[in-house]
Amino acid sequence: MRSSRVEAVLAEIRRRPALAGIRLVGVDGPAGSGKSTFARALASASGAPVIEVDDFVSWTDFAGWWPRWEQEVVEPLLSGRDACYRVRDWERDEFGTSLKDERKIVRWAPLVILEGVTTTRRAIADRLAYRVWVEAPRDECLERGLARDGEDHRELWLRWQAAEERFFTADGTRSRADLVVRTTRGEIS
């Protein structure tokens, strides 16, 4: 991603009002679309921390983790406190919902990036300073996911994509985006 584009997005974010002294930026979109890449570019250019939904979500729980996200991430940050939470244990329980024992702490900062599927959902949209929607062709998202997770995860990915489509359609997530980023074959436009 061109640094001039990242700087332009950051300039726009900084023009937005801070809620309780903080600007929360949501980077949302389907799995495999390039959200992490875009969020890392923003973080690298701004020095902002990134909190990833992958620390909360699981293959078997598309949405049930949200109350914990609100309680351990959103509410503390908007109250001027650090986010402190237990991380999903993907290594020992890939297909379950187990959490690691230790807690992760993300220090409060005036800009924090929230990255992952459904981070700009209706329930949080008005508390975000800026909402980014990252998208790619569905088959390309699947291809990227299988390259990372393996062909044996195909059925999981197909179920996940169906759940995403239902959620995003019902929630109207994309329609609230301040910026839509399209990726194809690894290129961001």
PDB file of N, CA and C in Angstrom, residues 3-69:
ATOM      1  N   SER A   3       2.366   4.722   0.823  1.00  0.00           N
ATOM      2  CA  SER A   3       2.402   5.473   2.083  1.00  0.00           C
ATOM      3  C   SER A   3       1.592   6.760   1.989  1.00  0.00           C
ATOM      4  N   SER A   4       1.513   7.359   0.800  1.00  0.00           N
ATOM      5  CA  SER A   4       0.727   8.586   0.648  1.00  0.00           C
ATOM      6  C   SER A   4      -0.756   8.317   0.904  1.00  0.00           C
ATOM      7  N   ARG A   5      -1.231   7.147   0.483  1.00  0.00           N
ATOM      8  CA  ARG A   5      -2.639   6.790   0.738  1.00  0.00           C
ATOM      9  C   ARG A   5      -2.875   6.576   2.213  1.00  0.00           C
ATOM     10  N   VAL A   6      -1.961   5.878   2.875  1.00  0.00           N
ATOM     11  CA  VAL A   6      -2.084   5.641   4.311  1.00  0.00           C
ATOM     12  C   VAL A   6      -2.080   6.976   5.059  1.00  0.00           C
ATOM     13  N   GLU A   7      -1.181   7.854   4.690  1.00  0.00           N
ATOM     14  CA  GLU A   7      -1.113   9.171   5.348  1.00  0.00           C
ATOM     15  C   GLU A   7      -2.382   9.967   5.127  1.00  0.00           C
ATOM     16  N   ALA A   8      -2.977   9.881   3.943  1.00  0.00           N
ATOM     17  CA  ALA A   8      -4.232  10.590   3.673  1.00  0.00           C
ATOM     18  C   ALA A   8      -5.363  10.048   4.547  1.00  0.00           C
ATOM     19  N   VAL A   9      -5.422   8.733   4.706  1.00  0.00           N
ATOM     20  CA  VAL A   9      -6.439   8.126   5.564  1.00  0.00           C
ATOM     21  C   VAL A   9      -6.216   8.555   7.010  1.00  0.00           C
ATOM     22  N   LEU A  10      -4.973   8.524   7.470  1.00  0.00           N
ATOM     23  CA  LEU A  10      -4.678   8.945   8.844  1.00  0.00           C
ATOM     24  C   LEU A  10      -5.019  10.417   9.067  1.00  0.00           C
ATOM     25  N   ALA A  11      -4.772  11.251   8.083  1.00  0.00           N
ATOM     26  CA  ALA A  11      -5.127  12.674   8.202  1.00  0.00           C
ATOM     27  C   ALA A  11      -6.638  12.823   8.376  1.00  0.00           C
ATOM     28  N   GLU A  12      -7.400  12.060   7.606  1.00  0.00           N
ATOM     29  CA  GLU A  12      -8.863  12.100   7.734  1.00  0.00           C
ATOM     30  C   GLU A  12      -9.298  11.603   9.110  1.00  0.00           C
ATOM     31  N   ILE A  13      -8.692  10.535   9.578  1.00  0.00           N
ATOM     32  CA  ILE A  13      -9.023  10.003  10.908  1.00  0.00           C
ATOM     33  C   ILE A  13      -8.748  11.056  11.978  1.00  0.00           C
ATOM     34  N   ARG A  14      -7.620  11.728  11.878  1.00  0.00           N
ATOM     35  CA  ARG A  14      -7.248  12.735  12.882  1.00  0.00           C
ATOM     36  C   ARG A  14      -8.165  13.954  12.859  1.00  0.00           C
ATOM     37  N   ARG A  15      -8.839  14.187  11.749  1.00  0.00           N
ATOM     38  CA  ARG A  15      -9.803  15.292  11.673  1.00  0.00           C
ATOM     39  C   ARG A  15     -11.119  14.946  12.363  1.00  0.00           C
ATOM     40  N   ARG A  16     -11.350  13.671  12.586  1.00  0.00           N
ATOM     41  CA  ARG A  16     -12.595  13.228  13.216  1.00  0.00           C
ATOM     42  C   ARG A  16     -12.562  13.527  14.715  1.00  0.00           C
ATOM     43  N   PRO A  17     -13.728  13.788  15.294  1.00  0.00           N
ATOM     44  CA  PRO A  17     -13.768  14.030  16.739  1.00  0.00           C
ATOM     45  C   PRO A  17     -13.345  12.781  17.520  1.00  0.00           C
ATOM     46  N   ALA A  18     -12.659  13.013  18.612  1.00  0.00           N
ATOM     47  CA  ALA A  18     -12.289  11.925  19.514  1.00  0.00           C
ATOM     48  C   ALA A  18     -13.411  11.770  20.536  1.00  0.00           C
ATOM     49  N   LEU A  19     -13.826  10.556  20.774  1.00  0.00           N
ATOM     50  CA  LEU A  19     -14.842  10.264  21.768  1.00  0.00           C
ATOM     51  C   LEU A  19     -14.124   9.907  23.065  1.00  0.00           C
ATOM     52  N   ALA A  20     -14.338  10.694  24.098  1.00  0.00           N
ATOM     53  CA  ALA A  20     -13.661  10.481  25.380  1.00  0.00           C
ATOM     54  C   ALA A  20     -12.138  10.484  25.208  1.00  0.00           C
ATOM     55  N   GLY A  21     -11.646  11.323  24.289  1.00  0.00           N
ATOM     56  CA  GLY A  21     -10.203  11.470  24.092  1.00  0.00           C
ATOM     57  C   GLY A  21      -9.554  10.431  23.196  1.00  0.00           C
ATOM     58  N   ILE A  22     -10.345   9.523  22.650  1.00  0.00           N
ATOM     59  CA  ILE A  22      -9.774   8.439  21.845  1.00  0.00           C
ATOM     60  C   ILE A  22     -10.493   8.340  20.500  1.00  0.00           C
ATOM     61  N   ARG A  23      -9.725   7.972  19.489  1.00  0.00           N
ATOM     62  CA  ARG A  23     -10.304   7.678  18.180  1.00  0.00           C
ATOM     63  C   ARG A  23     -10.146   6.175  17.945  1.00  0.00           C
ATOM     64  N   LEU A  24     -11.262   5.477  17.975  1.00  0.00           N
ATOM     65  CA  LEU A  24     -11.263   4.058  17.645  1.00  0.00           C
ATOM     66  C   LEU A  24     -11.543   3.930  16.154  1.00  0.00           C
ATOM     67  N   VAL A  25     -10.701   3.166  15.466  1.00  0.00           N
ATOM     68  CA  VAL A  25     -10.840   2.943  14.033  1.00  0.00           C
ATOM     69  C   VAL A  25     -11.134   1.465  13.821  1.00  0.00           C
ATOM     70  N   GLY A  26     -12.244   1.163  13.171  1.00  0.00           N
ATOM     71  CA  GLY A  26     -12.600  -0.217  12.869  1.00  0.00           C
ATOM     72  C   GLY A  26     -12.195  -0.572  11.452  1.00  0.00           C
ATOM     73  N   VAL A  27     -11.519  -1.712  11.299  1.00  0.00           N
ATOM     74  CA  VAL A  27     -11.155  -2.229   9.977  1.00  0.00           C
ATOM     75  C   VAL A  27     -11.869  -3.570   9.838  1.00  0.00           C
ATOM     76  N   ASP A  28     -12.896  -3.587   9.015  1.00  0.00           N
ATOM     77  CA  ASP A  28     -13.841  -4.696   8.931  1.00  0.00           C
ATOM     78  C   ASP A  28     -13.883  -5.253   7.516  1.00  0.00           C
ATOM     79  N   GLY A  29     -14.545  -6.350   7.356  1.00  0.00           N
ATOM     80  CA  GLY A  29     -14.739  -6.974   6.057  1.00  0.00           C
ATOM     81  C   GLY A  29     -14.627  -8.480   6.177  1.00  0.00           C
ATOM     82  N   PRO A  30     -14.862  -9.191   5.101  1.00  0.00           N
ATOM     83  CA  PRO A  30     -14.811 -10.643   5.131  1.00  0.00           C
ATOM     84  C   PRO A  30     -13.414 -11.187   5.447  1.00  0.00           C
ATOM     85  N   ALA A  31     -13.394 -12.391   5.996  1.00  0.00           N
ATOM     86  CA  ALA A  31     -12.131 -13.081   6.258  1.00  0.00           C
ATOM     87  C   ALA A  31     -11.375 -13.251   4.949  1.00  0.00           C
ATOM     88  N   GLY A  32     -10.083 -12.985   4.979  1.00  0.00           N
ATOM     89  CA  GLY A  32      -9.245 -13.143   3.801  1.00  0.00           C
ATOM     90  C   GLY A  32      -9.253 -11.956   2.861  1.00  0.00           C
ATOM     91  N   SER A  33      -9.926 -10.880   3.236  1.00  0.00           N
ATOM     92  CA  SER A  33     -10.043  -9.730   2.327  1.00  0.00           C
ATOM     93  C   SER A  33      -8.831  -8.805   2.354  1.00  0.00           C
ATOM     94  N   GLY A  34      -8.038  -8.844   3.421  1.00  0.00           N
ATOM     95  CA  GLY A  34      -6.884  -7.960   3.528  1.00  0.00           C
ATOM     96  C   GLY A  34      -6.973  -6.983   4.693  1.00  0.00           C
ATOM     97  N   LYS A  35      -7.889  -7.222   5.622  1.00  0.00           N
ATOM     98  CA  LYS A  35      -8.068  -6.344   6.785  1.00  0.00           C
ATOM     99  C   LYS A  35      -6.790  -6.207   7.598  1.00  0.00           C
ATOM    100  N   SER A  36      -6.157  -7.312   7.887  1.00  0.00           N
ATOM    101  CA  SER A  36      -4.942  -7.289   8.713  1.00  0.00           C
ATOM    102  C   SER A  36      -3.842  -6.479   8.049  1.00  0.00           C
ATOM    103  N   THR A  37      -3.692  -6.656   6.740  1.00  0.00           N
ATOM    104  CA  THR A  37      -2.673  -5.915   5.995  1.00  0.00           C
ATOM    105  C   THR A  37      -2.941  -4.415   6.067  1.00  0.00           C
ATOM    106  N   PHE A  38      -4.188  -4.024   5.862  1.00  0.00           N
ATOM    107  CA  PHE A  38      -4.542  -2.607   5.911  1.00  0.00           C
ATOM    108  C   PHE A  38      -4.346  -2.059   7.326  1.00  0.00           C
ATOM    109  N   ALA A  39      -4.798  -2.794   8.334  1.00  0.00           N
ATOM    110  CA  ALA A  39      -4.652  -2.347   9.729  1.00  0.00           C
ATOM    111  C   ALA A  39      -3.181  -2.201  10.105  1.00  0.00           C
ATOM    112  N   ARG A  40      -2.346  -3.141   9.671  1.00  0.00           N
ATOM    113  CA  ARG A  40      -0.906  -3.050   9.972  1.00  0.00           C
ATOM    114  C   ARG A  40      -0.284  -1.821   9.321  1.00  0.00           C
ATOM    115  N   ALA A  41      -0.726  -1.482   8.109  1.00  0.00           N
ATOM    116  CA  ALA A  41      -0.198  -0.286   7.440  1.00  0.00           C
ATOM    117  C   ALA A  41      -0.573   0.968   8.225  1.00  0.00           C
ATOM    118  N   LEU A  42      -1.817   1.056   8.684  1.00  0.00           N
ATOM    119  CA  LEU A  42      -2.235   2.201   9.497  1.00  0.00           C
ATOM    120  C   LEU A  42      -1.444   2.260  10.806  1.00  0.00           C
ATOM    121  N   ALA A  43      -1.276   1.116  11.434  1.00  0.00           N
ATOM    122  CA  ALA A  43      -0.551   1.065  12.704  1.00  0.00           C
ATOM    123  C   ALA A  43       0.905   1.452  12.530  1.00  0.00           C
ATOM    124  N   SER A  44       1.519   0.965  11.480  1.00  0.00           N
ATOM    125  CA  SER A  44       2.923   1.271  11.227  1.00  0.00           C
ATOM    126  C   SER A  44       3.132   2.765  11.012  1.00  0.00           C
ATOM    127  N   ALA A  45       2.227   3.387  10.286  1.00  0.00           N
ATOM    128  CA  ALA A  45       2.367   4.812   9.982  1.00  0.00           C
ATOM    129  C   ALA A  45       2.003   5.710  11.157  1.00  0.00           C
ATOM    130  N   SER A  46       1.154   5.221  12.055  1.00  0.00           N
ATOM    131  CA  SER A  46       0.656   6.065  13.143  1.00  0.00           C
ATOM    132  C   SER A  46       1.219   5.724  14.517  1.00  0.00           C
ATOM    133  N   GLY A  47       1.762   4.528  14.656  1.00  0.00           N
ATOM    134  CA  GLY A  47       2.209   4.078  15.972  1.00  0.00           C
ATOM    135  C   GLY A  47       1.064   3.597  16.846  1.00  0.00           C
ATOM    136  N   ALA A  48      -0.137   3.480  16.286  1.00  0.00           N
ATOM    137  CA  ALA A  48      -1.309   3.046  17.043  1.00  0.00           C
ATOM    138  C   ALA A  48      -1.273   1.542  17.287  1.00  0.00           C
ATOM    139  N   PRO A  49      -1.757   1.104  18.440  1.00  0.00           N
ATOM    140  CA  PRO A  49      -1.882  -0.335  18.669  1.00  0.00           C
ATOM    141  C   PRO A  49      -3.061  -0.904  17.883  1.00  0.00           C
ATOM    142  N   VAL A  50      -2.983  -2.201  17.608  1.00  0.00           N
ATOM    143  CA  VAL A  50      -4.052  -2.912  16.912  1.00  0.00           C
ATOM    144  C   VAL A  50      -4.577  -3.993  17.847  1.00  0.00           C
ATOM    145  N   ILE A  51      -5.893  -4.058  17.972  1.00  0.00           N
ATOM    146  CA  ILE A  51      -6.536  -5.138  18.722  1.00  0.00           C
ATOM    147  C   ILE A  51      -7.286  -5.975  17.695  1.00  0.00           C
ATOM    148  N   GLU A  52      -6.996  -7.280  17.684  1.00  0.00           N
ATOM    149  CA  GLU A  52      -7.515  -8.168  16.647  1.00  0.00           C
ATOM    150  C   GLU A  52      -8.671  -9.024  17.155  1.00  0.00           C
ATOM    151  N   VAL A  53      -9.707  -9.109  16.357  1.00  0.00           N
ATOM    152  CA  VAL A  53     -10.839  -9.968  16.665  1.00  0.00           C
ATOM    153  C   VAL A  53     -10.399 -11.424  16.782  1.00  0.00           C
ATOM    154  N   ASP A  54      -9.354 -11.819  16.065  1.00  0.00           N
ATOM    155  CA  ASP A  54      -8.876 -13.203  16.138  1.00  0.00           C
ATOM    156  C   ASP A  54      -8.485 -13.603  17.556  1.00  0.00           C
ATOM    157  N   ASP A  55      -8.268 -12.643  18.430  1.00  0.00           N
ATOM    158  CA  ASP A  55      -7.996 -12.953  19.835  1.00  0.00           C
ATOM    159  C   ASP A  55      -9.278 -13.325  20.582  1.00  0.00           C
ATOM    160  N   PHE A  56     -10.428 -13.190  19.947  1.00  0.00           N
ATOM    161  CA  PHE A  56     -11.727 -13.437  20.586  1.00  0.00           C
ATOM    162  C   PHE A  56     -12.558 -14.505  19.885  1.00  0.00           C
ATOM    163  N   VAL A  57     -12.600 -14.471  18.576  1.00  0.00           N
ATOM    164  CA  VAL A  57     -13.493 -15.296  17.776  1.00  0.00           C
ATOM    165  C   VAL A  57     -12.993 -16.733  17.687  1.00  0.00           C
ATOM    166  N   SER A  58     -13.880 -17.637  17.277  1.00  0.00           N
ATOM    167  CA  SER A  58     -13.469 -19.023  17.018  1.00  0.00           C
ATOM    168  C   SER A  58     -14.259 -19.557  15.830  1.00  0.00           C
ATOM    169  N   TRP A  59     -13.819 -20.678  15.306  1.00  0.00           N
ATOM    170  CA  TRP A  59     -14.518 -21.293  14.174  1.00  0.00           C
ATOM    171  C   TRP A  59     -15.964 -21.602  14.523  1.00  0.00           C
ATOM    172  N   THR A  60     -16.223 -21.931  15.781  1.00  0.00           N
ATOM    173  CA  THR A  60     -17.555 -22.380  16.178  1.00  0.00           C
ATOM    174  C   THR A  60     -18.400 -21.283  16.812  1.00  0.00           C
ATOM    175  N   ASP A  61     -17.857 -20.076  16.920  1.00  0.00           N
ATOM    176  CA  ASP A  61     -18.589 -18.998  17.584  1.00  0.00           C
ATOM    177  C   ASP A  61     -18.416 -17.701  16.796  1.00  0.00           C
ATOM    178  N   PHE A  62     -19.247 -17.515  15.791  1.00  0.00           N
ATOM    179  CA  PHE A  62     -19.133 -16.349  14.922  1.00  0.00           C
ATOM    180  C   PHE A  62     -19.413 -15.053  15.667  1.00  0.00           C
ATOM    181  N   ALA A  63     -20.366 -15.036  16.603  1.00  0.00           N
ATOM    182  CA  ALA A  63     -20.775 -13.766  17.208  1.00  0.00           C
ATOM    183  C   ALA A  63     -20.847 -13.758  18.725  1.00  0.00           C
ATOM    184  N   GLY A  64     -20.798 -14.882  19.392  1.00  0.00           N
ATOM    185  CA  GLY A  64     -20.994 -14.936  20.838  1.00  0.00           C
ATOM    186  C   GLY A  64     -19.906 -14.271  21.661  1.00  0.00           C
ATOM    187  N   TRP A  65     -18.774 -13.983  21.062  1.00  0.00           N
ATOM    188  CA  TRP A  65     -17.651 -13.346  21.756  1.00  0.00           C
ATOM    189  C   TRP A  65     -17.854 -11.845  21.921  1.00  0.00           C
ATOM    190  N   TRP A  66     -18.808 -11.259  21.218  1.00  0.00           N
ATOM    191  CA  TRP A  66     -18.961  -9.802  21.207  1.00  0.00           C
ATOM    192  C   TRP A  66     -19.137  -9.177  22.591  1.00  0.00           C
ATOM    193  N   PRO A  67     -19.951  -9.723  23.497  1.00  0.00           N
ATOM    194  CA  PRO A  67     -20.076  -9.092  24.820  1.00  0.00           C
ATOM    195  C   PRO A  67     -18.733  -8.981  25.552  1.00  0.00           C
ATOM    196  N   ARG A  68     -17.890  -9.986  25.412  1.00  0.00           N
ATOM    197  CA  ARG A  68     -16.566  -9.924  26.047  1.00  0.00           C
ATOM    198  C   ARG A  68     -15.717  -8.842  25.395  1.00  0.00           C
ATOM    199  N   TRP A  69     -15.801  -8.675  24.073  1.00  0.00           N
ATOM    200  CA  TRP A  69     -15.093  -7.608  23.340  1.00  0.00           C
ATOM    201  C   TRP A  69     -15.513  -6.241  23.879  1.00  0.00           C
TER     202      TRP A  69
END
